[in-house]
Amino acid sequence: MDHFLQTPAWADVQRALGRRVHEESGPGWSFLAIEEKNPAGKVLYSPYGPVADSVEAFDAATAALVALAKEVHAVFVRMEPVAAGFTTSDAGPLLRARGLRPAPVNQQPELSWVVDLEGDFKDVLAGMKPTNRNLYRNIHKKGVTFRTSQDPADISVLLHFLHLTAARNGFKPQSDGYLTTVAQSLLPSGAGTLFIAELEGEPIAAAFAYDSADTRVYAHAALDDAHRKLSAGIPLLVNLMADAKEKGLKHVDLWGVAPEGEPDHKWAGFTAFKKSFGGRGVSYPGTWDLPVNKARYGAYQLARKLRDTAKTLRNKLPRP
């Protein structure tokens, strides 16, 4: 799988957001890295990177990241080597042997759910729950239609539904400014597509997908609760998959899912929905830090531990 967060299109998004981005490559390796701010100082972050075709190429990419970090005065390199010449099961010992350590939290999902599109699309449909197939085939009978858009102005449809969902469920969505910038960067170039479900010409659900060379990422979606009984979000996602198949893509990445046996995980509800479309789970090594300025990184880690300890103690105190 070609991960979108390591593509030139994502570099364009980051630059449009005002961030400094670095792209480098060598024999068998490449990376996109973003300069970010952290309590420790500057961080050089490579989301789902670096990309390498062997352990030796990964070592070369790591050396280039460290050299760049020193050049830009970053305290540490943060990386997520999901395709770097070794398996997830081998990652822990291999990364620790190179001086990396697990980050305090994973920045990108450690577990994802992927639907493969190779073969006939009817085989993809066969892997879904019957309810999903039936909705896809029959929802037009209820007056629901679907369209795609590369017009950045149509991001307002998705934003409206995200606001409704956030108010209903009590969560904070990504800002309008962020998603508007992403849409302005990706939609005109074809690296992103909006999928909109309409009932008698009025939008009732929307989804925003990002495309790399072989994979479509199901990035953002929301619907109008007033029409929830139509379950338009299900056939909308199947249309997104069918469109990806027509474009020659090989996978649809439904993004993060909860680990098995964790019903209270924050993604547990989304996970059941995503798994209803068939597919397979994919595990990644997680987020790792490689200290460059070891003294400042050590102070950062100590401050985090002290803060977490104090928070734990506060939570144990009796409440008045």
PDB file of C-alpha atoms in Angstrom, residues 27-31 46 49-66 77 79-86 91 94-100 285 288 290:
ATOM      1  CA  PRO A  27      18.460   4.292  -3.156  1.00  0.00           C
ATOM      2  CA  GLY A  28      15.449   2.312  -1.919  1.00  0.00           C
ATOM      3  CA  TRP A  29      14.125   4.964   0.486  1.00  0.00           C
ATOM      4  CA  SER A  30      12.233   8.226   0.728  1.00  0.00           C
ATOM      5  CA  PHE A  31      10.550  10.379   3.330  1.00  0.00           C
ATOM      6  CA  SER A  46       7.540  11.717   9.340  1.00  0.00           C
ATOM      7  CA  GLY A  49       7.389   7.157   7.183  1.00  0.00           C
ATOM      8  CA  PRO A  50      10.125   6.805   6.238  1.00  0.00           C
ATOM      9  CA  VAL A  51       9.443   4.438   3.356  1.00  0.00           C
ATOM     10  CA  ALA A  52      12.164   1.888   2.587  1.00  0.00           C
ATOM     11  CA  ASP A  53      12.478  -1.391   0.692  1.00  0.00           C
ATOM     12  CA  SER A  54      15.004  -2.983   3.076  1.00  0.00           C
ATOM     13  CA  VAL A  55      16.442  -2.605   6.562  1.00  0.00           C
ATOM     14  CA  GLU A  56      19.601  -1.177   5.021  1.00  0.00           C
ATOM     15  CA  ALA A  57      17.570   1.420   3.134  1.00  0.00           C
ATOM     16  CA  PHE A  58      15.671   2.218   6.345  1.00  0.00           C
ATOM     17  CA  ASP A  59      18.994   2.839   8.107  1.00  0.00           C
ATOM     18  CA  ALA A  60      20.005   5.208   5.304  1.00  0.00           C
ATOM     19  CA  ALA A  61      16.679   7.046   5.557  1.00  0.00           C
ATOM     20  CA  THR A  62      17.075   7.317   9.345  1.00  0.00           C
ATOM     21  CA  ALA A  63      20.572   8.728   8.947  1.00  0.00           C
ATOM     22  CA  ALA A  64      19.209  11.333   6.504  1.00  0.00           C
ATOM     23  CA  LEU A  65      16.428  12.239   8.946  1.00  0.00           C
ATOM     24  CA  VAL A  66      18.913  12.678  11.790  1.00  0.00           C
ATOM     25  CA  VAL A  77      12.805  12.731  15.011  1.00  0.00           C
ATOM     26  CA  MET A  79       8.536   8.439  12.803  1.00  0.00           C
ATOM     27  CA  GLU A  80       6.030   5.694  11.957  1.00  0.00           C
ATOM     28  CA  PRO A  81       7.843   3.193   9.689  1.00  0.00           C
ATOM     29  CA  VAL A  82       4.881   1.220   8.330  1.00  0.00           C
ATOM     30  CA  ALA A  83       6.647   0.179   5.098  1.00  0.00           C
ATOM     31  CA  ALA A  84      10.352   0.126   5.867  1.00  0.00           C
ATOM     32  CA  GLY A  85      11.683  -3.310   4.978  1.00  0.00           C
ATOM     33  CA  PHE A  86      10.619  -5.160   8.130  1.00  0.00           C
ATOM     34  CA  ALA A  91       9.744  -3.653  14.581  1.00  0.00           C
ATOM     35  CA  LEU A  94      14.847  -3.587  15.526  1.00  0.00           C
ATOM     36  CA  LEU A  95      13.888  -0.009  16.352  1.00  0.00           C
ATOM     37  CA  ARG A  96      15.065  -0.197  19.965  1.00  0.00           C
ATOM     38  CA  ALA A  97      18.428  -1.514  18.785  1.00  0.00           C
ATOM     39  CA  ARG A  98      18.775   1.680  16.747  1.00  0.00           C
ATOM     40  CA  GLY A  99      18.099   3.961  19.685  1.00  0.00           C
ATOM     41  CA  LEU A 100      14.414   4.614  19.029  1.00  0.00           C
ATOM     42  CA  PRO A 285       4.599  -0.452  14.464  1.00  0.00           C
ATOM     43  CA  TRP A 288       8.594   6.094  17.651  1.00  0.00           C
ATOM     44  CA  LEU A 290      14.701   9.051  17.932  1.00  0.00           C
TER      45      LEU A 290
END
